[in-house]
Amino acid sequence: MKATEIQALPKVELHRHLELSLRHSTIKELAPQFGIEIPDEATFASRFLIDQPMNDLGSVLNKFLDTQLLLASDEILERIAYEACEDAFKIENIRLLELRYAPTFVTYRHPDLDFDKIHQAIVRGVQRAEKDFKMAVGLVCIIQRILTVADAERVTDFAIDNKDTFVGLDLADNEVGFDSKPFSPFFMRAKKAGLHVTVHSGEANVPNAPRYVREAIEYLGAERIGHGVQVYRDPETMKYLIDKKIPLELCLTSNYLTQAIAGEKSQHPFKQLMEAGVLTTINTDDPGIFNCDMNSEYQLFADLFQFGPKEFNYCNKIAAEHCFIPAAKKNKVWPV
Ligand code: ADE
Ligand code: ZN
């Protein structure tokens, strides 16, 4: 498919981290204010981008720390939220967009910002974008797996207190050594309050990955799985997902860069999962850092797997059906 045809397809994206979706020109403008000089493109790329596979997921997560430094005020957060939506709509033609963020990722380097201040700024940016562009945006709150139980509880309370402006709750970061089970009471409480649940699971190439995916569903009530790519190794877990109609939020470039899937991008099992009947969706994860967007991601699928409008429309239909944004709001902008 030609780039213009890909751009023209209306799209749905379910898995995108707001804090790692900064416009490159905005990073370049903000960085010097935080002591990071960017004299040239090479410096920018080496400080802020990942374009070659790193050793593992942990190395990639560490690379986010320079970007974290820039999330320093409510003005900046409102701006990046608006710009993320603007670029999604104008450049990628995304009509339904879920953006997720971890309040503790922001406060970690900026303890003067509290959760409410952060959230209100982000909501202002998103709501302004929804007025300006024919799109619907849903915010998902993230609990980081590395948090203490007390902090995980605080984030849960915060998500529930803001259930009118969050559509769901997620659990992110590396799951190795951070089982799902201890988080179960928090997710059960969030579900009861009416929040939807998606969980990062089955991402890294570790022996127990398919089991982690089942646990995310059984202990946390996950309705969708962030990544889940490793289930391709386990037909039983694939069948489990198919029977339960639980979609995967697959992120091909991300999986390549974290070495979740070793080798070339063409070795990614997306098509294998889709053809087996697992519900598959296409996502970017951290587009500001991975130097990708939905257009470049679709181009990869077209080039590597011969995807055309039929396959893209199929994946978008799944994404729209399983998108956590309330139906009344979704229906105003989708189908286009
Ligand atoms: N947070 C941001 N990107 C992530 C990823 N790919 N996996 C887990 N946590 C993340
Ligand atoms: Zn993610």
mmCIF file of C-alpha atoms and ligand atoms in Angstrom:
data_model
loop_
_atom_site.group_PDB
_atom_site.id
_atom_site.type_symbol
_atom_site.label_atom_id
_atom_site.label_comp_id
_atom_site.label_asym_id
_atom_site.label_seq_id
_atom_site.Cartn_x
_atom_site.Cartn_y
_atom_site.Cartn_z
ATOM 1 C CA MET A 1 0.000 0.000 0.000
ATOM 2 C CA LYS A 2 1.086 3.549 -0.666
ATOM 3 C CA ALA A 3 1.786 5.888 2.254
ATOM 4 C CA THR A 4 -1.102 8.146 1.204
ATOM 5 C CA GLU A 5 -3.539 5.207 1.291
ATOM 6 C CA ILE A 6 -2.292 4.183 4.710
ATOM 7 C CA GLN A 7 -2.610 7.701 6.046
ATOM 8 C CA ALA A 8 -6.172 7.927 4.711
ATOM 9 C CA LEU A 9 -7.375 4.866 6.645
ATOM 10 C CA PRO A 10 -9.241 5.907 9.805
ATOM 11 C CA LYS A 11 -7.578 4.218 12.775
ATOM 12 C CA VAL A 12 -8.132 3.125 16.343
ATOM 13 C CA GLU A 13 -5.284 2.887 18.828
ATOM 14 C CA LEU A 14 -5.644 1.288 22.247
ATOM 15 C CA HIS A 15 -2.084 1.160 23.580
ATOM 16 C CA ARG A 16 -0.073 4.378 23.671
ATOM 17 C CA HIS A 17 1.790 5.826 26.670
ATOM 18 C CA LEU A 18 1.229 9.567 26.891
ATOM 19 C CA GLU A 19 4.515 10.263 28.707
ATOM 20 C CA LEU A 20 6.424 8.602 25.875
ATOM 21 C CA SER A 21 4.501 10.171 23.002
ATOM 22 C CA LEU A 22 6.118 13.594 22.988
ATOM 23 C CA ARG A 23 6.444 15.414 19.693
ATOM 24 C CA HIS A 24 10.140 15.544 18.799
ATOM 25 C CA SER A 25 10.124 19.309 18.265
ATOM 26 C CA THR A 26 8.663 19.700 21.765
ATOM 27 C CA ILE A 27 11.397 17.528 23.305
ATOM 28 C CA LYS A 28 14.040 19.624 21.531
ATOM 29 C CA GLU A 29 12.427 22.840 22.761
ATOM 30 C CA LEU A 30 12.036 21.699 26.373
ATOM 31 C CA ALA A 31 15.245 19.719 26.951
ATOM 32 C CA PRO A 32 17.663 22.700 27.331
ATOM 33 C CA GLN A 33 15.429 24.074 30.124
ATOM 34 C CA PHE A 34 16.294 20.901 32.037
ATOM 35 C CA GLY A 35 20.022 20.979 31.364
ATOM 36 C CA ILE A 36 20.019 18.723 28.318
ATOM 37 C CA GLU A 37 21.642 20.489 25.383
ATOM 38 C CA ILE A 38 20.737 19.118 21.964
ATOM 39 C CA PRO A 39 23.213 20.606 19.489
ATOM 40 C CA ASP A 40 22.359 18.219 16.662
ATOM 41 C CA GLU A 41 20.144 15.340 15.508
ATOM 42 C CA ALA A 42 22.686 12.703 16.571
ATOM 43 C CA THR A 43 22.654 13.977 20.167
ATOM 44 C CA PHE A 44 18.857 14.060 20.128
ATOM 45 C CA ALA A 45 18.641 10.512 18.850
ATOM 46 C CA SER A 46 21.174 9.112 21.285
ATOM 47 C CA ARG A 47 19.539 10.799 24.323
ATOM 48 C CA PHE A 48 15.871 10.331 23.462
ATOM 49 C CA LEU A 49 15.261 7.713 20.808
ATOM 50 C CA ILE A 50 15.577 3.959 20.583
ATOM 51 C CA ASP A 51 16.004 2.821 17.020
ATOM 52 C CA GLN A 52 18.005 -0.357 17.474
ATOM 53 C CA PRO A 53 17.088 -3.358 19.603
ATOM 54 C CA MET A 54 18.296 -3.031 23.203
ATOM 55 C CA ASN A 55 19.320 -5.933 25.410
ATOM 56 C CA ASP A 56 15.931 -6.364 27.049
ATOM 57 C CA LEU A 57 12.769 -4.628 28.245
ATOM 58 C CA GLY A 58 14.513 -3.326 31.395
ATOM 59 C CA SER A 59 17.125 -1.444 29.335
ATOM 60 C CA VAL A 60 14.352 0.145 27.290
ATOM 61 C CA LEU A 61 12.408 1.212 30.386
ATOM 62 C CA ASN A 62 15.597 2.877 31.738
ATOM 63 C CA LYS A 63 15.955 4.845 28.556
ATOM 64 C CA PHE A 64 12.685 6.657 29.366
ATOM 65 C CA LEU A 65 14.307 8.604 32.186
ATOM 66 C CA ASP A 66 15.444 11.646 30.173
ATOM 67 C CA THR A 67 11.929 12.133 28.854
ATOM 68 C CA GLN A 68 10.595 11.768 32.403
ATOM 69 C CA LEU A 69 12.680 14.809 33.375
ATOM 70 C CA LEU A 70 10.727 17.013 30.966
ATOM 71 C CA LEU A 71 7.300 16.304 32.510
ATOM 72 C CA ALA A 72 7.848 19.066 35.004
ATOM 73 C CA SER A 73 4.743 21.262 35.147
ATOM 74 C CA ASP A 74 1.034 21.286 34.542
ATOM 75 C CA GLU A 75 1.557 23.593 31.537
ATOM 76 C CA ILE A 76 3.876 21.022 29.954
ATOM 77 C CA LEU A 77 1.500 18.136 30.682
ATOM 78 C CA GLU A 78 -1.474 19.961 29.177
ATOM 79 C CA ARG A 79 0.616 20.785 26.135
ATOM 80 C CA ILE A 80 1.904 17.254 25.539
ATOM 81 C CA ALA A 81 -1.594 15.805 26.003
ATOM 82 C CA TYR A 82 -3.042 18.207 23.437
ATOM 83 C CA GLU A 83 -0.180 17.659 20.993
ATOM 84 C CA ALA A 84 -0.398 13.865 21.288
ATOM 85 C CA CYS A 85 -4.070 14.023 20.267
ATOM 86 C CA GLU A 86 -3.462 16.630 17.567
ATOM 87 C CA ASP A 87 -0.722 14.564 15.917
ATOM 88 C CA ALA A 88 -2.744 11.360 16.256
ATOM 89 C CA PHE A 89 -5.655 12.985 14.453
ATOM 90 C CA LYS A 90 -3.907 15.159 11.864
ATOM 91 C CA ILE A 91 -0.936 12.965 10.983
ATOM 92 C CA GLU A 92 -2.174 9.425 11.648
ATOM 93 C CA ASN A 93 -5.930 9.811 11.167
ATOM 94 C CA ILE A 94 -6.667 8.164 14.527
ATOM 95 C CA ARG A 95 -10.317 8.647 15.494
ATOM 96 C CA LEU A 96 -10.498 6.570 18.686
ATOM 97 C CA LEU A 97 -7.457 6.883 20.937
ATOM 98 C CA GLU A 98 -6.692 5.548 24.374
ATOM 99 C CA LEU A 99 -3.790 7.276 26.089
ATOM 100 C CA ARG A 100 -2.372 5.806 29.262
ATOM 101 C CA TYR A 101 -0.074 7.276 31.840
ATOM 102 C CA ALA A 102 1.389 6.436 35.235
ATOM 103 C CA PRO A 103 0.937 9.276 37.726
ATOM 104 C CA THR A 104 3.893 7.922 39.724
ATOM 105 C CA PHE A 105 6.120 8.039 36.621
ATOM 106 C CA VAL A 106 5.494 11.792 36.510
ATOM 107 C CA THR A 107 5.825 12.490 40.248
ATOM 108 C CA TYR A 108 9.007 10.403 40.554
ATOM 109 C CA ARG A 109 11.193 13.271 39.294
ATOM 110 C CA HIS A 110 8.685 16.028 40.106
ATOM 111 C CA PRO A 111 7.415 15.506 43.625
ATOM 112 C CA ASP A 112 5.970 19.032 43.685
ATOM 113 C CA LEU A 113 3.324 17.868 41.191
ATOM 114 C CA ASP A 114 0.521 15.931 42.832
ATOM 115 C CA PHE A 115 -1.696 13.371 41.112
ATOM 116 C CA ASP A 116 -4.682 15.729 40.891
ATOM 117 C CA LYS A 117 -2.693 18.558 39.383
ATOM 118 C CA ILE A 118 -1.201 16.180 36.812
ATOM 119 C CA HIS A 119 -4.522 14.650 35.894
ATOM 120 C CA GLN A 120 -6.392 17.932 35.612
ATOM 121 C CA ALA A 121 -3.713 19.265 33.262
ATOM 122 C CA ILE A 122 -3.865 16.178 31.071
ATOM 123 C CA VAL A 123 -7.664 16.223 31.020
ATOM 124 C CA ARG A 124 -7.597 19.902 29.959
ATOM 125 C CA GLY A 125 -5.299 19.049 27.063
ATOM 126 C CA VAL A 126 -7.379 16.073 25.956
ATOM 127 C CA GLN A 127 -10.719 17.856 26.235
ATOM 128 C CA ARG A 128 -9.401 20.817 24.235
ATOM 129 C CA ALA A 129 -8.276 18.384 21.514
ATOM 130 C CA GLU A 130 -11.647 16.620 21.499
ATOM 131 C CA LYS A 131 -13.280 19.996 20.819
ATOM 132 C CA ASP A 132 -10.863 20.800 17.994
ATOM 133 C CA PHE A 133 -10.736 17.384 16.283
ATOM 134 C CA LYS A 134 -13.364 14.788 15.399
ATOM 135 C CA MET A 135 -11.914 12.153 17.687
ATOM 136 C CA ALA A 136 -12.699 10.494 21.021
ATOM 137 C CA VAL A 137 -9.949 10.007 23.590
ATOM 138 C CA GLY A 138 -9.948 7.818 26.697
ATOM 139 C CA LEU A 139 -7.409 8.007 29.517
ATOM 140 C CA VAL A 140 -6.138 4.876 31.258
ATOM 141 C CA CYS A 141 -4.417 5.100 34.644
ATOM 142 C CA ILE A 142 -1.319 2.951 35.136
ATOM 143 C CA ILE A 143 -0.126 1.258 38.297
ATOM 144 C CA GLN A 144 3.595 0.505 37.970
ATOM 145 C CA ARG A 145 4.479 -3.018 39.055
ATOM 146 C CA ILE A 146 7.510 -1.685 40.923
ATOM 147 C CA LEU A 147 5.385 0.284 43.400
ATOM 148 C CA THR A 148 5.011 -0.583 47.060
ATOM 149 C CA VAL A 149 1.613 -1.931 48.067
ATOM 150 C CA ALA A 150 0.815 1.397 49.762
ATOM 151 C CA ASP A 151 1.612 3.368 46.600
ATOM 152 C CA ALA A 152 -0.324 0.921 44.400
ATOM 153 C CA GLU A 153 -3.295 1.462 46.677
ATOM 154 C CA ARG A 154 -2.912 5.233 46.426
ATOM 155 C CA VAL A 155 -2.939 5.046 42.617
ATOM 156 C CA THR A 156 -6.012 2.786 42.727
ATOM 157 C CA ASP A 157 -7.854 5.268 44.942
ATOM 158 C CA PHE A 158 -6.843 8.086 42.627
ATOM 159 C CA ALA A 159 -8.124 6.213 39.559
ATOM 160 C CA ILE A 160 -11.432 5.436 41.254
ATOM 161 C CA ASP A 161 -11.833 9.020 42.501
ATOM 162 C CA ASN A 162 -11.413 10.124 38.885
ATOM 163 C CA LYS A 163 -13.504 7.434 37.240
ATOM 164 C CA ASP A 164 -15.390 10.077 35.268
ATOM 165 C CA THR A 165 -12.201 11.035 33.412
ATOM 166 C CA PHE A 166 -10.441 7.655 33.344
ATOM 167 C CA VAL A 167 -11.820 4.778 31.292
ATOM 168 C CA GLY A 168 -9.615 2.070 32.751
ATOM 169 C CA LEU A 169 -6.764 0.837 34.898
ATOM 170 C CA ASP A 170 -3.554 -0.855 33.699
ATOM 171 C CA LEU A 171 -0.562 -2.530 35.302
ATOM 172 C CA ALA A 172 2.754 -1.814 33.552
ATOM 173 C CA ASP A 173 6.533 -2.254 33.686
ATOM 174 C CA ASN A 174 8.432 -5.493 33.689
ATOM 175 C CA GLU A 175 6.421 -8.372 35.151
ATOM 176 C CA VAL A 176 9.397 -10.622 35.854
ATOM 177 C CA GLY A 177 9.667 -10.713 39.653
ATOM 178 C CA PHE A 178 6.477 -8.668 40.047
ATOM 179 C CA ASP A 179 3.562 -11.096 39.977
ATOM 180 C CA SER A 180 -0.009 -10.000 39.336
ATOM 181 C CA LYS A 181 -1.604 -11.645 42.342
ATOM 182 C CA PRO A 182 -0.700 -9.019 44.983
ATOM 183 C CA PHE A 183 -2.449 -6.400 42.852
ATOM 184 C CA SER A 184 -5.681 -8.375 42.706
ATOM 185 C CA PRO A 185 -7.608 -6.497 45.440
ATOM 186 C CA PHE A 186 -6.881 -3.173 43.767
ATOM 187 C CA PHE A 187 -8.077 -4.282 40.373
ATOM 188 C CA MET A 188 -11.185 -5.907 41.796
ATOM 189 C CA ARG A 189 -12.031 -2.661 43.550
ATOM 190 C CA ALA A 190 -11.453 -0.617 40.373
ATOM 191 C CA LYS A 191 -13.667 -2.968 38.356
ATOM 192 C CA LYS A 192 -16.419 -2.706 40.911
ATOM 193 C CA ALA A 193 -16.226 1.061 40.626
ATOM 194 C CA GLY A 194 -16.817 0.745 36.876
ATOM 195 C CA LEU A 195 -13.313 1.054 35.477
ATOM 196 C CA HIS A 196 -12.206 -1.251 32.677
ATOM 197 C CA VAL A 197 -8.998 -3.281 33.008
ATOM 198 C CA THR A 198 -6.094 -3.888 30.661
ATOM 199 C CA VAL A 199 -2.765 -5.342 31.818
ATOM 200 C CA HIS A 200 0.750 -5.370 30.366
ATOM 201 C CA SER A 201 1.541 -9.066 30.300
ATOM 202 C CA GLY A 202 3.271 -11.702 28.225
ATOM 203 C CA GLU A 203 5.530 -9.058 26.739
ATOM 204 C CA ALA A 204 9.101 -10.164 27.500
ATOM 205 C CA ASN A 205 10.497 -13.447 26.249
ATOM 206 C CA VAL A 206 10.658 -15.274 29.575
ATOM 207 C CA PRO A 207 9.719 -18.890 30.349
ATOM 208 C CA ASN A 208 6.477 -18.182 32.247
ATOM 209 C CA ALA A 209 5.090 -15.523 29.926
ATOM 210 C CA PRO A 210 1.924 -17.406 28.815
ATOM 211 C CA ARG A 211 1.116 -18.213 32.446
ATOM 212 C CA TYR A 212 1.452 -14.519 33.350
ATOM 213 C CA VAL A 213 -1.199 -13.727 30.740
ATOM 214 C CA ARG A 214 -3.672 -16.149 32.304
ATOM 215 C CA GLU A 215 -2.946 -14.704 35.736
ATOM 216 C CA ALA A 216 -3.589 -11.165 34.488
ATOM 217 C CA ILE A 217 -7.040 -12.349 33.422
ATOM 218 C CA GLU A 218 -7.802 -14.500 36.438
ATOM 219 C CA TYR A 219 -6.368 -12.337 39.240
ATOM 220 C CA LEU A 220 -6.814 -8.880 37.765
ATOM 221 C CA GLY A 221 -9.852 -9.315 35.535
ATOM 222 C CA ALA A 222 -8.038 -8.070 32.431
ATOM 223 C CA GLU A 223 -10.442 -7.479 29.529
ATOM 224 C CA ARG A 224 -7.550 -6.833 27.170
ATOM 225 C CA ILE A 225 -3.861 -7.718 27.335
ATOM 226 C CA GLY A 226 -1.100 -5.184 26.673
ATOM 227 C CA HIS A 227 1.268 -7.037 24.344
ATOM 228 C CA GLY A 228 0.613 -10.690 25.252
ATOM 229 C CA VAL A 229 2.743 -11.524 22.246
ATOM 230 C CA GLN A 230 4.441 -14.477 23.956
ATOM 231 C CA VAL A 231 1.237 -16.538 23.868
ATOM 232 C CA TYR A 232 2.175 -17.560 20.332
ATOM 233 C CA ARG A 233 4.373 -20.157 22.081
ATOM 234 C CA ASP A 234 1.430 -21.760 23.847
ATOM 235 C CA PRO A 235 -1.624 -22.986 21.894
ATOM 236 C CA GLU A 236 -3.598 -23.563 25.105
ATOM 237 C CA THR A 237 -3.294 -19.957 26.185
ATOM 238 C CA MET A 238 -4.182 -18.858 22.658
ATOM 239 C CA LYS A 239 -7.342 -20.940 22.851
ATOM 240 C CA TYR A 240 -8.086 -19.470 26.272
ATOM 241 C CA LEU A 241 -7.887 -15.938 24.822
ATOM 242 C CA ILE A 242 -10.005 -16.889 21.821
ATOM 243 C CA ASP A 243 -12.707 -18.479 23.997
ATOM 244 C CA LYS A 244 -12.793 -15.485 26.320
ATOM 245 C CA LYS A 245 -12.668 -13.003 23.390
ATOM 246 C CA ILE A 246 -9.802 -11.118 24.998
ATOM 247 C CA PRO A 247 -7.843 -9.063 22.463
ATOM 248 C CA LEU A 248 -4.119 -8.443 22.411
ATOM 249 C CA GLU A 249 -2.765 -4.904 22.120
ATOM 250 C CA LEU A 250 0.184 -5.868 19.934
ATOM 251 C CA CYS A 251 3.079 -3.467 19.383
ATOM 252 C CA LEU A 252 5.421 -4.758 16.693
ATOM 253 C CA THR A 253 8.146 -2.097 16.675
ATOM 254 C CA SER A 254 8.171 -2.041 20.473
ATOM 255 C CA ASN A 255 8.583 -5.829 20.603
ATOM 256 C CA TYR A 256 11.474 -5.599 18.151
ATOM 257 C CA LEU A 257 13.248 -2.875 20.154
ATOM 258 C CA THR A 258 12.844 -4.598 23.535
ATOM 259 C CA GLN A 259 13.818 -7.936 21.968
ATOM 260 C CA ALA A 260 10.553 -9.408 23.152
ATOM 261 C CA ILE A 261 10.723 -10.999 19.721
ATOM 262 C CA ALA A 262 14.272 -11.813 18.653
ATOM 263 C CA GLY A 263 15.484 -11.388 15.094
ATOM 264 C CA GLU A 264 13.901 -9.332 12.352
ATOM 265 C CA LYS A 265 10.563 -7.521 12.456
ATOM 266 C CA SER A 266 9.308 -9.987 9.849
ATOM 267 C CA GLN A 267 9.617 -12.748 12.466
ATOM 268 C CA HIS A 268 6.918 -11.161 14.626
ATOM 269 C CA PRO A 269 4.026 -13.640 15.157
ATOM 270 C CA PHE A 270 1.235 -11.076 14.593
ATOM 271 C CA LYS A 271 -0.117 -12.793 11.510
ATOM 272 C CA GLN A 272 0.174 -16.232 13.073
ATOM 273 C CA LEU A 273 -1.872 -15.046 16.076
ATOM 274 C CA MET A 274 -4.458 -13.346 13.867
ATOM 275 C CA GLU A 275 -4.882 -16.352 11.595
ATOM 276 C CA ALA A 276 -5.293 -18.626 14.614
ATOM 277 C CA GLY A 277 -8.268 -16.506 15.683
ATOM 278 C CA VAL A 278 -6.714 -14.484 18.512
ATOM 279 C CA LEU A 279 -8.180 -10.965 18.495
ATOM 280 C CA THR A 280 -5.330 -8.726 17.334
ATOM 281 C CA THR A 281 -4.916 -4.943 17.319
ATOM 282 C CA ILE A 282 -2.083 -2.729 16.047
ATOM 283 C CA ASN A 283 -0.461 -0.248 18.457
ATOM 284 C CA THR A 284 2.653 1.902 18.919
ATOM 285 C CA ASP A 285 3.279 1.730 22.718
ATOM 286 C CA ASP A 286 5.852 4.541 23.044
ATOM 287 C CA PRO A 287 5.901 6.315 19.663
ATOM 288 C CA GLY A 288 7.872 9.378 20.832
ATOM 289 C CA ILE A 289 10.814 7.192 21.851
ATOM 290 C CA PHE A 290 10.478 4.391 19.321
ATOM 291 C CA ASN A 291 10.354 6.925 16.489
ATOM 292 C CA CYS A 292 7.260 5.332 15.016
ATOM 293 C CA ASP A 293 3.606 6.165 14.539
ATOM 294 C CA MET A 294 0.550 4.294 13.301
ATOM 295 C CA ASN A 295 1.389 5.194 9.693
ATOM 296 C CA SER A 296 4.885 3.709 9.899
ATOM 297 C CA GLU A 297 3.517 0.714 11.796
ATOM 298 C CA TYR A 298 0.867 0.060 9.124
ATOM 299 C CA GLN A 299 3.514 0.445 6.430
ATOM 300 C CA LEU A 300 5.512 -2.338 8.094
ATOM 301 C CA PHE A 301 2.470 -4.603 8.140
ATOM 302 C CA ALA A 302 1.793 -3.846 4.478
ATOM 303 C CA ASP A 303 5.407 -4.489 3.475
ATOM 304 C CA LEU A 304 6.187 -7.471 5.715
ATOM 305 C CA PHE A 305 2.858 -9.282 5.846
ATOM 306 C CA GLN A 306 1.045 -7.953 2.748
ATOM 307 C CA PHE A 307 -1.673 -6.378 4.877
ATOM 308 C CA GLY A 308 -4.183 -4.278 2.956
ATOM 309 C CA PRO A 309 -7.425 -2.432 3.805
ATOM 310 C CA LYS A 310 -9.191 -5.732 4.618
ATOM 311 C CA GLU A 311 -6.734 -6.721 7.368
ATOM 312 C CA PHE A 312 -6.414 -3.154 8.712
ATOM 313 C CA ASN A 313 -10.178 -2.695 8.840
ATOM 314 C CA TYR A 314 -10.493 -6.030 10.636
ATOM 315 C CA CYS A 315 -7.969 -5.011 13.319
ATOM 316 C CA ASN A 316 -9.571 -1.577 13.691
ATOM 317 C CA LYS A 317 -12.997 -3.148 14.083
ATOM 318 C CA ILE A 318 -11.694 -5.310 16.926
ATOM 319 C CA ALA A 319 -9.995 -2.303 18.522
ATOM 320 C CA ALA A 320 -13.158 -0.184 18.273
ATOM 321 C CA GLU A 321 -15.328 -2.928 19.773
ATOM 322 C CA HIS A 322 -12.977 -3.426 22.703
ATOM 323 C CA CYS A 323 -12.117 0.245 23.196
ATOM 324 C CA PHE A 324 -12.999 1.344 26.736
ATOM 325 C CA ILE A 325 -14.438 4.727 25.746
ATOM 326 C CA PRO A 326 -18.194 4.694 26.527
ATOM 327 C CA ALA A 327 -20.342 3.653 23.549
ATOM 328 C CA ALA A 328 -22.277 6.933 23.330
ATOM 329 C CA LYS A 329 -19.035 8.855 22.933
ATOM 330 C CA LYS A 330 -17.432 6.299 20.613
ATOM 331 C CA ASN A 331 -20.440 6.178 18.330
ATOM 332 C CA LYS A 332 -20.164 9.891 17.553
ATOM 333 C CA VAL A 333 -16.846 9.378 15.747
ATOM 334 C CA TRP A 334 -16.730 5.679 14.804
ATOM 335 C CA PRO A 335 -17.398 4.147 12.327
ATOM 336 C CA VAL A 336 -16.180 7.115 10.304
HETATM 337 N N1 ADE B 1 5.868 1.359 30.056
HETATM 338 C C1 ADE B 1 6.093 2.014 28.917
HETATM 339 N N2 ADE B 1 6.323 1.164 27.908
HETATM 340 C C2 ADE B 1 6.253 -0.064 28.433
HETATM 341 C C3 ADE B 1 6.391 -1.361 27.924
HETATM 342 N N3 ADE B 1 6.672 -1.563 26.630
HETATM 343 N N4 ADE B 1 6.254 -2.402 28.741
HETATM 344 C C4 ADE B 1 5.980 -2.205 30.023
HETATM 345 N N5 ADE B 1 5.834 -1.006 30.589
HETATM 346 C C5 ADE B 1 5.958 0.055 29.794
HETATM 347 ZN ZN ZN B 2 2.965 -0.322 27.015
#
